[in-house]
Coordinates of C-alpha atoms in Angstrom, one line a residue:
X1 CA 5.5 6.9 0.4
X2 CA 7.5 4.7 2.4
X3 CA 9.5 6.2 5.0
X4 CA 12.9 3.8 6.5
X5 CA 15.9 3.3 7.7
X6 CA 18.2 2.3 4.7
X7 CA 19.2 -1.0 5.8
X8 CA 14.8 -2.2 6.0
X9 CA 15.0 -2.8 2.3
X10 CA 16.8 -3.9 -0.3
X11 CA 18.2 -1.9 -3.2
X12 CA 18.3 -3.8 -6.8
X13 CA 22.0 -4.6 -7.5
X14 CA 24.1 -2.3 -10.2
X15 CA 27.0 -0.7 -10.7
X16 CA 27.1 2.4 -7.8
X17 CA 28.5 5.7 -8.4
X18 CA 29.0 8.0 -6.0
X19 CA 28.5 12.0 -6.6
X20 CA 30.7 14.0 -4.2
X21 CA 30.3 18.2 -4.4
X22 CA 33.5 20.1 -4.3
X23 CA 34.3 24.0 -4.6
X24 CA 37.7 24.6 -6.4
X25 CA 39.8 26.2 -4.0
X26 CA 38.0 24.4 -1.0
X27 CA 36.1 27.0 1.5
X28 CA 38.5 29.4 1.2
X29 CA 37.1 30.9 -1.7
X30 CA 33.9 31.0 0.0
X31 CA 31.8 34.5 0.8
X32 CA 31.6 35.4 4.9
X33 CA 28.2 35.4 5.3
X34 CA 26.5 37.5 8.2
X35 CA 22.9 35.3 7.7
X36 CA 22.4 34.1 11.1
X37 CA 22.0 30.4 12.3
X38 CA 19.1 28.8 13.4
X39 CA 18.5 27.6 17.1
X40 CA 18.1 23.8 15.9
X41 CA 21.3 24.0 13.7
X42 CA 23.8 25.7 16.2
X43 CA 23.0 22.6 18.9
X44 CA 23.0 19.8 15.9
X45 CA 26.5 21.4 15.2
X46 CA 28.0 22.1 18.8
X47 CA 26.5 18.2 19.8
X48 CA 29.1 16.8 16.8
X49 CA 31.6 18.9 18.1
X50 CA 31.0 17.7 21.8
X51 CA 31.1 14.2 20.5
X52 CA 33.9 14.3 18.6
X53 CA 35.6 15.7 21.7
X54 CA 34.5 13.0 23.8
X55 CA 34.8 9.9 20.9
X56 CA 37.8 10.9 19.1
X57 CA 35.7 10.3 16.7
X58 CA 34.6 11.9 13.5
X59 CA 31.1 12.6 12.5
X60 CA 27.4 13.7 13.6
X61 CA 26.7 10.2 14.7
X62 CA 24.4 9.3 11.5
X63 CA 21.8 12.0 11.9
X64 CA 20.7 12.2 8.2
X65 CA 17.5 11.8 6.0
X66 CA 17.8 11.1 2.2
X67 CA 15.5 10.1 -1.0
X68 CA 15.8 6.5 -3.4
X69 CA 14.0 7.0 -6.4
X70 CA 13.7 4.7 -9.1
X71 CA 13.8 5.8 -12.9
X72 CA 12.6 3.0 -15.3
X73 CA 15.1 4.1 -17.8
X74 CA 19.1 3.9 -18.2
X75 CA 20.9 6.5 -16.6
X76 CA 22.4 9.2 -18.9
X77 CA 25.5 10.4 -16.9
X78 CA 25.6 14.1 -18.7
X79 CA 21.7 14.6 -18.0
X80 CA 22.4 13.6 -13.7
X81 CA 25.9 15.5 -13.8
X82 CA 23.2 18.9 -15.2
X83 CA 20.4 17.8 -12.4
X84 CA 22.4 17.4 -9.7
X85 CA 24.5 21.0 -10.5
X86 CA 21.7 22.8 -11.3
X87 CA 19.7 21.3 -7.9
X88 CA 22.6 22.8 -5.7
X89 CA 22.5 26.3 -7.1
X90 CA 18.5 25.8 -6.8
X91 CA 18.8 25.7 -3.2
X92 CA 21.4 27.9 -1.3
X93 CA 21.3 25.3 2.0
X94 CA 23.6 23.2 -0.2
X95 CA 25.9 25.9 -0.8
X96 CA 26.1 27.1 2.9
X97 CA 27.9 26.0 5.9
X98 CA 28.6 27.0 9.3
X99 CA 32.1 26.3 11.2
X100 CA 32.0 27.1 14.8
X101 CA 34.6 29.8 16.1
X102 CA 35.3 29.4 19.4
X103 CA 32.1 30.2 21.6
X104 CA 30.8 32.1 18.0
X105 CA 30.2 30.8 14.7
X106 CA 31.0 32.0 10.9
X107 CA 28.5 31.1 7.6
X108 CA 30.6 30.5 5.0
X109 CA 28.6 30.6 1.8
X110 CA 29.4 30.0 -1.9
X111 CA 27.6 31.5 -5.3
X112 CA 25.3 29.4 -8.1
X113 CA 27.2 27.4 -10.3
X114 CA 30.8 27.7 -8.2
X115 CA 30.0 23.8 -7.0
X116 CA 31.2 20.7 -9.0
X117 CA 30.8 16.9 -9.0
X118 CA 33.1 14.2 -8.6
X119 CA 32.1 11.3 -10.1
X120 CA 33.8 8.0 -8.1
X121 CA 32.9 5.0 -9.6
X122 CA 32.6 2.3 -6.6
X123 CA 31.9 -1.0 -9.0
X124 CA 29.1 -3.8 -9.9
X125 CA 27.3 -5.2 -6.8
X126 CA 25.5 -8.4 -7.9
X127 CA 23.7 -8.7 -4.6
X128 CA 22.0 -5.9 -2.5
X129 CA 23.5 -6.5 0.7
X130 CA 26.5 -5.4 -0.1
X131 CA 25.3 -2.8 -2.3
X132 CA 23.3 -1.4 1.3
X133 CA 26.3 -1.8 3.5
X134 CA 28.1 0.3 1.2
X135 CA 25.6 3.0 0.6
X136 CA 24.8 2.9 4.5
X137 CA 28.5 3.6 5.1
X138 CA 29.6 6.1 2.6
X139 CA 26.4 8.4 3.7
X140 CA 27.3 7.8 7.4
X141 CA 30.7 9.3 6.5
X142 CA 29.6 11.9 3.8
X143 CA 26.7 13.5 6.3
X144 CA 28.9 14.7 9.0
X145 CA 27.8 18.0 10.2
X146 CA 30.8 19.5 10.7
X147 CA 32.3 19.7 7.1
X148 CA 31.0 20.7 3.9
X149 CA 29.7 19.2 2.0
X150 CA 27.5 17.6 4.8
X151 CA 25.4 15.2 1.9
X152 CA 25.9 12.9 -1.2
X153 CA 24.4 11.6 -4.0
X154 CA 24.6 8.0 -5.7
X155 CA 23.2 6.3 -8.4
X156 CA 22.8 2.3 -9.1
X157 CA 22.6 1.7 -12.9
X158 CA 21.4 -1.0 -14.8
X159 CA 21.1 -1.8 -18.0
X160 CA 17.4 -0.3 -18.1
X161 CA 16.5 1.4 -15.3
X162 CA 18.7 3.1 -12.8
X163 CA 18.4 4.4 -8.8
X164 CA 18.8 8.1 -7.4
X165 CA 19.9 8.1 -4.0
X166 CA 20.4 11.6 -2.0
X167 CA 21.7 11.9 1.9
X168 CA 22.0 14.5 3.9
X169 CA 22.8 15.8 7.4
X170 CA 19.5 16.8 9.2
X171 CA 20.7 20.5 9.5
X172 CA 20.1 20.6 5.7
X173 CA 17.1 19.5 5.3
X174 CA 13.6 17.6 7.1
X175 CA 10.7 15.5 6.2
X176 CA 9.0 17.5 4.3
X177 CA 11.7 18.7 2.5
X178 CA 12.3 15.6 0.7
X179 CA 8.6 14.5 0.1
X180 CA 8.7 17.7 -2.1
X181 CA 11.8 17.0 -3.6
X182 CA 11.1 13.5 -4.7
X183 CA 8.9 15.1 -8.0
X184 CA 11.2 17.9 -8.2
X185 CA 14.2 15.9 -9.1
X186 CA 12.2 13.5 -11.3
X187 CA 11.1 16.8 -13.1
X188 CA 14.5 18.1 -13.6
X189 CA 15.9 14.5 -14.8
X190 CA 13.2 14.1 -17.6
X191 CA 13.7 18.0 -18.5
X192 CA 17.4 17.4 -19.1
X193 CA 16.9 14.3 -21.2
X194 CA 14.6 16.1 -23.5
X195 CA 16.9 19.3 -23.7
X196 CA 14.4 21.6 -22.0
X197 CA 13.6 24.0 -18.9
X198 CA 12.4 22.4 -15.9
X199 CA 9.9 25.6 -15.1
X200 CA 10.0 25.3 -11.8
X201 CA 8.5 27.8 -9.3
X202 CA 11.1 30.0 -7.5
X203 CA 12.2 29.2 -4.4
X204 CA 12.9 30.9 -1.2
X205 CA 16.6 30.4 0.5
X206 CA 16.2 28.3 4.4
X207 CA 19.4 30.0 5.0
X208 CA 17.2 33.9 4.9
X209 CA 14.9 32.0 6.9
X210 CA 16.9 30.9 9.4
X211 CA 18.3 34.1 9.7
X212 CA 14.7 35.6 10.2
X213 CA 13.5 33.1 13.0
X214 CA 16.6 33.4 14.9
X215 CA 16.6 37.4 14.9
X216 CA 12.8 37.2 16.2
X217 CA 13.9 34.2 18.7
X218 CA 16.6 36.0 20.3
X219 CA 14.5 39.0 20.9
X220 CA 11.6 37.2 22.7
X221 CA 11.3 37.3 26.5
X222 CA 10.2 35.0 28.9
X223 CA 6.4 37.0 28.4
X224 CA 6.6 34.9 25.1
X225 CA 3.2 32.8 25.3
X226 CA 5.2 29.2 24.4
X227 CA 7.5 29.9 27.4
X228 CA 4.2 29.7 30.0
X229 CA 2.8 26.8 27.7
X230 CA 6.1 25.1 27.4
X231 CA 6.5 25.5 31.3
X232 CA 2.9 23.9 32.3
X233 CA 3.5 20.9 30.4
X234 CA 6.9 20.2 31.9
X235 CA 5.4 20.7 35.4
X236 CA 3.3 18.0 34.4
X237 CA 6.0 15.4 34.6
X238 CA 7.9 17.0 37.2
X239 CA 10.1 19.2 34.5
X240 CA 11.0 16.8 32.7
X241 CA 10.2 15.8 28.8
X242 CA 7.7 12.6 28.5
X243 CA 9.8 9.3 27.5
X244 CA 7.8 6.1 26.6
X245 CA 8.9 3.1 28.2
X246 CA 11.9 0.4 26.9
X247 CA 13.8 -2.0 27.7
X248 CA 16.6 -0.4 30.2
X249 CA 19.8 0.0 27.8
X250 CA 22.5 -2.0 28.1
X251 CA 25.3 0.1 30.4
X252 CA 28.8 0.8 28.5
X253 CA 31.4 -1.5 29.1
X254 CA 35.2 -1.0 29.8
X255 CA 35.9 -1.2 26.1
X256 CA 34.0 1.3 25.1
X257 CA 34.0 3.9 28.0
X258 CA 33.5 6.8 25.8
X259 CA 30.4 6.1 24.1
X260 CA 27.4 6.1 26.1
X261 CA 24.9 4.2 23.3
X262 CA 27.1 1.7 21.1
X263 CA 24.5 -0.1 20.2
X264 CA 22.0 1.6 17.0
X265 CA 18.3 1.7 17.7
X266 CA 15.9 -0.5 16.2
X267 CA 13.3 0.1 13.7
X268 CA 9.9 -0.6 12.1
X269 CA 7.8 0.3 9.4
X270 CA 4.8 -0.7 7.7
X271 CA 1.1 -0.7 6.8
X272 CA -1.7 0.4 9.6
X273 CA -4.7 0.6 6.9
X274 CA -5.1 1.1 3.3
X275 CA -7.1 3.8 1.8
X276 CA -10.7 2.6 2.4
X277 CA -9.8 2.0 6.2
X278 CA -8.3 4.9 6.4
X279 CA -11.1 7.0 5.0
X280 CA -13.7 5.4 7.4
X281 CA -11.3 6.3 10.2
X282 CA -11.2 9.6 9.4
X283 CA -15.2 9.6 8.7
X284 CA -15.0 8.8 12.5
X285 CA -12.9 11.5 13.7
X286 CA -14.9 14.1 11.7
X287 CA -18.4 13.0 13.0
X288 CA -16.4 13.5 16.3
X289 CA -15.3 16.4 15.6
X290 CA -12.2 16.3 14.8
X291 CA -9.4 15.5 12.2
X292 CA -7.5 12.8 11.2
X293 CA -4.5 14.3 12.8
X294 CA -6.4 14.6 16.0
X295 CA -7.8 11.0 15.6
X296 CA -4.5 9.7 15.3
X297 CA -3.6 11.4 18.2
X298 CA -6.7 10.1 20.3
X299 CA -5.6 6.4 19.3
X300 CA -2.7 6.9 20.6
X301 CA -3.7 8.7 23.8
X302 CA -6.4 5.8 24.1
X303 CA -3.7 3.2 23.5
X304 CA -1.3 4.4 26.3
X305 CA -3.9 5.1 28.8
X306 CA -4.9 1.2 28.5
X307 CA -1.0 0.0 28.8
X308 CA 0.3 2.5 31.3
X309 CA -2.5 3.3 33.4
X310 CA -1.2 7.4 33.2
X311 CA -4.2 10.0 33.9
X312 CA -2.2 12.2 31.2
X313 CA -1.2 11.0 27.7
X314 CA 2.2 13.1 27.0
X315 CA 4.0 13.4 23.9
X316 CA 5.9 16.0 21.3
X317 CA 4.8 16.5 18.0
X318 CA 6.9 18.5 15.2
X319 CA 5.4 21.3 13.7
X320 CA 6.4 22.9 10.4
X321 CA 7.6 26.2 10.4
X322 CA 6.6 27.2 6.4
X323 CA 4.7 30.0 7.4
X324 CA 5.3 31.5 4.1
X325 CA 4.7 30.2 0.6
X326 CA 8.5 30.8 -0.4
X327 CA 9.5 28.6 1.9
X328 CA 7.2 25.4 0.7
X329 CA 9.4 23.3 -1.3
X330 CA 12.3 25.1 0.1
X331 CA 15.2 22.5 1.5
X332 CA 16.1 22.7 5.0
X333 CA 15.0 22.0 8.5
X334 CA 11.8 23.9 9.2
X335 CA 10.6 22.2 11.6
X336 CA 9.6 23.5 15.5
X337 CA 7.9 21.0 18.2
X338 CA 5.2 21.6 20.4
X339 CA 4.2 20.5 23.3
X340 CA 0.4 17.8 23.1
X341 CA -1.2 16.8 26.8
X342 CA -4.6 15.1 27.3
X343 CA -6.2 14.5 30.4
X344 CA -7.2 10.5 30.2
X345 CA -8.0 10.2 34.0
X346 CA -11.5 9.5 33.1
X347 CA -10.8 6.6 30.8
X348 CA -12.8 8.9 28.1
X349 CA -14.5 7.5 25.3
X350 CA -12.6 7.3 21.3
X351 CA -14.5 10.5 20.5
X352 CA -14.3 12.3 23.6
X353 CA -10.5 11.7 23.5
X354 CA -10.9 12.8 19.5
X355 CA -12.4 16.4 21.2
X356 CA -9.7 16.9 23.7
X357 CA -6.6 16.2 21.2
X358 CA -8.4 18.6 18.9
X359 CA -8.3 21.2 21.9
X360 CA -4.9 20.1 22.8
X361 CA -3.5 20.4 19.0
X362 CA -5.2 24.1 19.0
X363 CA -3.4 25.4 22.2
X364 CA -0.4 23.6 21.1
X365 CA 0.4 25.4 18.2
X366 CA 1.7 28.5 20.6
X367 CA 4.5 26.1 22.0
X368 CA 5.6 25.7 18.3
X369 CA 5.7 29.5 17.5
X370 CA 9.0 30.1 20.0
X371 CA 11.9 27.5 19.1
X372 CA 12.1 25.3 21.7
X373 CA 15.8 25.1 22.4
X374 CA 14.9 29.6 23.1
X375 CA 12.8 28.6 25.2
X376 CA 14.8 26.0 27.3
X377 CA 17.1 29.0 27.5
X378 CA 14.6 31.5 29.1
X379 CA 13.5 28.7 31.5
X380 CA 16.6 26.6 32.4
X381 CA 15.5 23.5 31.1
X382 CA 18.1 20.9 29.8
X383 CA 17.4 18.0 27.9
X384 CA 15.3 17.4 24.7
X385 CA 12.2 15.7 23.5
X386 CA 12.1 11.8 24.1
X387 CA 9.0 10.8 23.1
X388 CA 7.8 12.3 19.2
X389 CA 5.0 11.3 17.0
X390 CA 4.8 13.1 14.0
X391 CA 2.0 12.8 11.3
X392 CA 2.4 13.8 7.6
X393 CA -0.4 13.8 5.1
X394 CA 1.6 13.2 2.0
X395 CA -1.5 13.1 -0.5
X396 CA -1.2 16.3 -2.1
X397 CA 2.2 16.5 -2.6
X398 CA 3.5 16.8 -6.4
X399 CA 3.7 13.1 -7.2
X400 CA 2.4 11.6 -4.1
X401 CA 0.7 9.0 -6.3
X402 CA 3.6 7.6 -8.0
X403 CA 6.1 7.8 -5.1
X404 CA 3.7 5.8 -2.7
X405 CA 3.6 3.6 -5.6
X406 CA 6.9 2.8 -5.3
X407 CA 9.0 5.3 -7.3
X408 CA 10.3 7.2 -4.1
X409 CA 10.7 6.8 -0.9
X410 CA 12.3 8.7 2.3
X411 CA 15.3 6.9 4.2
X412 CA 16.9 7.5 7.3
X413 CA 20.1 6.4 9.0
X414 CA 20.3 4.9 12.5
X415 CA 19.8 6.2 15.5
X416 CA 22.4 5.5 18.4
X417 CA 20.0 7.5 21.2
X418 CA 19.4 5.2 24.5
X419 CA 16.2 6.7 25.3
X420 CA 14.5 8.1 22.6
X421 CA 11.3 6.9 20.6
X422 CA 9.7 8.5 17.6
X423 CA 6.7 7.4 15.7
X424 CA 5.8 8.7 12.5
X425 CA 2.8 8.2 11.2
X426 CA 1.9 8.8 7.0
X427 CA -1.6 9.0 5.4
X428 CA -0.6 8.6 2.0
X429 CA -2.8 7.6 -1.3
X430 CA -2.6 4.2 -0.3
X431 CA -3.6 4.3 3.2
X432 CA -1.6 5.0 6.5
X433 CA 1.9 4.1 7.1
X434 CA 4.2 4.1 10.4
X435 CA 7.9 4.0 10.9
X436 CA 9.2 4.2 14.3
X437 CA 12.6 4.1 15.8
X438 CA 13.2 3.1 19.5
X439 CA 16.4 1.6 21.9
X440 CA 16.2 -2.7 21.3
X441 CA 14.1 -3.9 23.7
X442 CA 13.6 -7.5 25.2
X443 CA 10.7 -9.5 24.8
X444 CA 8.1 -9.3 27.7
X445 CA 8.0 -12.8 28.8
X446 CA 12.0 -12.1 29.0
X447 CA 11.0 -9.2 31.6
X448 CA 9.1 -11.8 33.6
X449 CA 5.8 -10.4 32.3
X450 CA 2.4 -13.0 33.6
X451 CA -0.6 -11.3 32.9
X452 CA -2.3 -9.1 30.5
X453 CA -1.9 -5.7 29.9
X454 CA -2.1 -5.6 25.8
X455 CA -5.5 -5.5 25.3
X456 CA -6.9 -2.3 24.7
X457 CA -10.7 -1.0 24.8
X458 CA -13.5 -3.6 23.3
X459 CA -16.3 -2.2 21.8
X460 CA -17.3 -0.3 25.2
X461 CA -14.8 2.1 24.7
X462 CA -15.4 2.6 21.5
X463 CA -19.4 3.0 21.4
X464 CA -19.4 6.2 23.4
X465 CA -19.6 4.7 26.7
X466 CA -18.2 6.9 29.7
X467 CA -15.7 4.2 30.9
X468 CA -13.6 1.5 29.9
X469 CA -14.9 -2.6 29.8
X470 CA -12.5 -2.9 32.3
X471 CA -10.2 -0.4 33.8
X472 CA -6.9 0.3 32.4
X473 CA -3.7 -2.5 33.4
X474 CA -1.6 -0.1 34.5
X475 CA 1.7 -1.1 33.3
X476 CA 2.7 -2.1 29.8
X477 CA 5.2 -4.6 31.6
X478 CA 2.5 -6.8 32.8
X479 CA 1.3 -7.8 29.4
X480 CA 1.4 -11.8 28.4
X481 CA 4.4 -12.8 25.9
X482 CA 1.2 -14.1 23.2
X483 CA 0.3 -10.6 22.7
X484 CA -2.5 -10.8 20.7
X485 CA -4.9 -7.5 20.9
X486 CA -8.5 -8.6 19.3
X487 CA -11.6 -6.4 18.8
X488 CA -14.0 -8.7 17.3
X489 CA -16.1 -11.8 18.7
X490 CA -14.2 -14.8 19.3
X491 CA -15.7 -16.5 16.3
X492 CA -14.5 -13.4 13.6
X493 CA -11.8 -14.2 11.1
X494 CA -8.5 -12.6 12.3
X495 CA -8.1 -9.6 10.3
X496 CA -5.3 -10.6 7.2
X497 CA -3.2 -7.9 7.6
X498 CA 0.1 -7.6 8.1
X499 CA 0.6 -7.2 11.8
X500 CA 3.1 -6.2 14.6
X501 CA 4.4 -8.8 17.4
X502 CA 3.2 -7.1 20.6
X503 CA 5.3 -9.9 22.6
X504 CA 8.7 -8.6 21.3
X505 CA 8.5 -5.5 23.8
X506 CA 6.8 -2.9 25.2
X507 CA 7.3 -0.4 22.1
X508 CA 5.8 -3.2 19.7
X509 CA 3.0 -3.8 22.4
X510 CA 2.1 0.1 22.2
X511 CA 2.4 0.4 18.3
X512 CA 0.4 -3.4 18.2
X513 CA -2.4 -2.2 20.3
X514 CA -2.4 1.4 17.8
X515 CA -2.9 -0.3 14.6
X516 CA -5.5 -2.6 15.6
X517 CA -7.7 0.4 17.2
X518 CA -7.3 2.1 14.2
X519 CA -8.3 -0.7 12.0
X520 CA -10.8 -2.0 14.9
X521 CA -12.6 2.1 14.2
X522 CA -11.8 2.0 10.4
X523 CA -13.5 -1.4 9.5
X524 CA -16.5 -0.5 11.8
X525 CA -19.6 1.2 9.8
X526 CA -20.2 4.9 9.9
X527 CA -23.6 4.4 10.5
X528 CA -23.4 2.0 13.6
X529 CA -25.2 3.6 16.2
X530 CA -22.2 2.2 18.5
X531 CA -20.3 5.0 17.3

């Protein structure tokens, strides 16, 4: 299942329709609602509010996720208008919202079957680009935090299939959230053609959980054991979050004095593997003990100890917080971080690295059982993460097949941060997937880069010896503009996948040198004694 920023790919052309909720009355008929707010969504809310302060301008600045899913059929307006109603009474988050009062804030909160839809009719787009722009804007607009309702839905018709497109502000939902809802709203649409119950399983509220984790949060104490984990890794970088290198962002000019990051992030996406490569890798990672999440990991920490020379391989890794089965295809934002740190000042080995993520990722989980914006508070830290990679296995999810086929996938909007970089990383039925986000960055031989630094371990590395061929280059910078990371003997075919210019920057460099290590591991033989 594809994961993107909405402008990566085109939508087929139709006639758009936009699907606005509305409560008669507006919120004042709306219930008070004592249900507390969670750590994560109180920030998202009181960072609009701070921007919109400082901007004059309206908005959340395009935080949101969203679905496109693809029905090979023509859209029957009165069967969406009953999916759409009944989905917002199916999950309360929809029919929530917060409002800040003063230094407090208020829940607001509305019953089953008190929301409506406004059906707009935008017009026929006979080319996608247009049709994007469009979509791209309106959800910018529909998504910001501070109003309700804080998401939209569209559909593209044609005359025989149709698209389902859903956004909404982060606070609403996550991830996982939407990789579960994919086969729950293509359940719902075929029940209502054929004039039947969707049986669905019941579903647990994320507004009671929020409630719940912040009660628990705000009665923790520094004695909490994520606010000594939390604290050790910070000291690690001098109390400050890891950040992978960029290109420096470009500094705000006199006509735009307010907004410190004008200029959106960029993004990629794409194939690392398919399924047999994948499989092999994670053969690997087993006979080294570990799993595929840890593997992933250990490329990674392998990767950056060969571009940036660093004895520790830092990064932040989002945790789900379903620690109940009511809570599994729930919508909302469960999601906590925790802190991953491996010690690479050896230059370890693939599968000693595989051991030491699968130690990290154990002691890890701690720093994700406190939110991390409570424990910032207890310890007087400011700032968030900067560097994320998150992994997903999205093979047992209802559907996964037929959404990684193409019939869903997960889009995001764009990201205005000037520092922050966040890798996701997707096994899926097909194989392994990335997306990544990160500031624009200038090609290397633009940054006056002469000699290598792309190339990461040859076989040495990855046949269990205790060092690196050659020891690591120290600074991703120093990498030549051709950029071309090989594994094989000079005589090999070049392996015909797609593949990722490592000259265009120092992100691509790191995500170029990850993909061919995994492929590099995945196309070698189990049985090898090398490994």
């Amino acid at each position: 299942m594809k994961f993107i920023q909405i402008r990566d790919e085109p939508i087929a052309p139709g006639g758009l329709v936009e699907w606005t909720p509305y409560v008669p009355g507006g919120l004042g008929n709306w219930d008070f609602d004592s249900r507390l707010t969670s750590h994560n969504h109180e920030q998202h809310l009181r960072s609009a509010f701070d921007y919109r302060v400082r901007t004059r301008r309206e908005g959340g600045r395009e935080a949101w996720l969203g679905l496109s899913i693809e029905f090979d059929e023509p859209l029957s307006i009165p069967a969406i208008r009953s999916v759409l109603t009944q989905w917002i009474d199916r999950h309360e988050v929809l029919r929530s919202h917060v409002v800040i009062k003063g230094s407090g804030l208020q829940r607001l909160t509305t019953a089953p079957g008190t929301v409506k839809l406004k059906m707009g009719r935008v017009g026929w787009y006979s080319e996608s680009g247009p049709l994007v722009e469009q979509l791209a804007g309106s959800f910018d607009r529909a998504t910001a935090p501070l109003h309700w309702p804080a998401y939209r839905f569209a559909t593209v018709g044609r005359e025989r299939s149709f698209t389902l497109l859903f956004a909404a502000d982060h606070s609403l939902v996550d991830g996982y959230s939407l990789i579960m809802a994919q086969q729950e709203l293509v359940s719902m649409y075929r029940a209502a053609r054929e004039h039947r119950g969707a049986n669905l399983p019941e579903v647990g509220s994320y507004v009671d959980f929020s409630a719940e984790e912040r009660r628990d949060a705000d009665q923790t104490g520094s004695d909490h054991p994520a606010v000594g984990l939390w604290s050790e890794f910070l000291a690690a970088g001098n109390g400050d979050m890891p950040g992978l290198h960029t290109t420096a962002p470009t500094a705000p000019t006199a006509d735009d004095p307010v907004d410190d990051a004008s200029q959106p992030q960029e993004s990629l996406w794409g194939v690392i593997a398919d399924d047999a490569t994948a499989n092999r890798f994670t053969a690997i990672c087993s006979e080294a003990g570990g799993t595929l999440t840890a593997g992933v990991l250990a490329a990674f920490a392998v990767v950056h100890h060969e571009l940036t020379g660093d004895r520790k391989f830092r990064c932040v890794l989002p945790r789900h917080t379903r620690d109940d089965a009511r809570w599994l295809t729930s919508l909302g934002w469960f999601v906590g971080v925790a802190p991953f740190c491996v010690d690479m000042s050896d230059s370890p080995t693939f599968d000693q690295t595989v051991a030491r993520s699968t130690a990290a990722l154990k002691r890890g989980r701690q720093g994700a059982s406190l939110p991390f914006l409570r424990v910032a508070d207890l310890i007087g830290h400011e700032g968030g993460p900067r560097f994320v990679i998150s992994f997903i296995d999205t093979r047992y999810a209802p559907g996964a097949g037929a959404a990684d086929a193409g019939r869903a996938k997960v889009i995001r909007s764009h990201s205005y941060s000037p520092d922050e970089v966040y890798i996701w990383i997707n096994r899926t039925p097909s194989g392994l997937r990335y997306s990544a986000r990160f500031p624009w960055e200038s090609p290397l031989h633009d940054l006056g880069v002469e000699s290598s630094a792309t190339d990461v371990p040859d076989r040495g590395v990855l046949a269990g010896s205790t060092a690196a061929a050659h020891p690591p280059s120290g600074n991703v910078l120093e990498a030549q503009h051709e950029g071309i990371i090989t594994f094989t003997d000079p005589g090999d075919q070049r392996d015909p996948r797609p593949d990722i210019d490592a000259s265009a920057g120092p992100v691509h460099a790191y995500l170029h040198g990850f993909a061919q290590l995994i492929r590099s591991l995945g196309d070698a033989s189990t049985f090898s004694p090398a490994l």
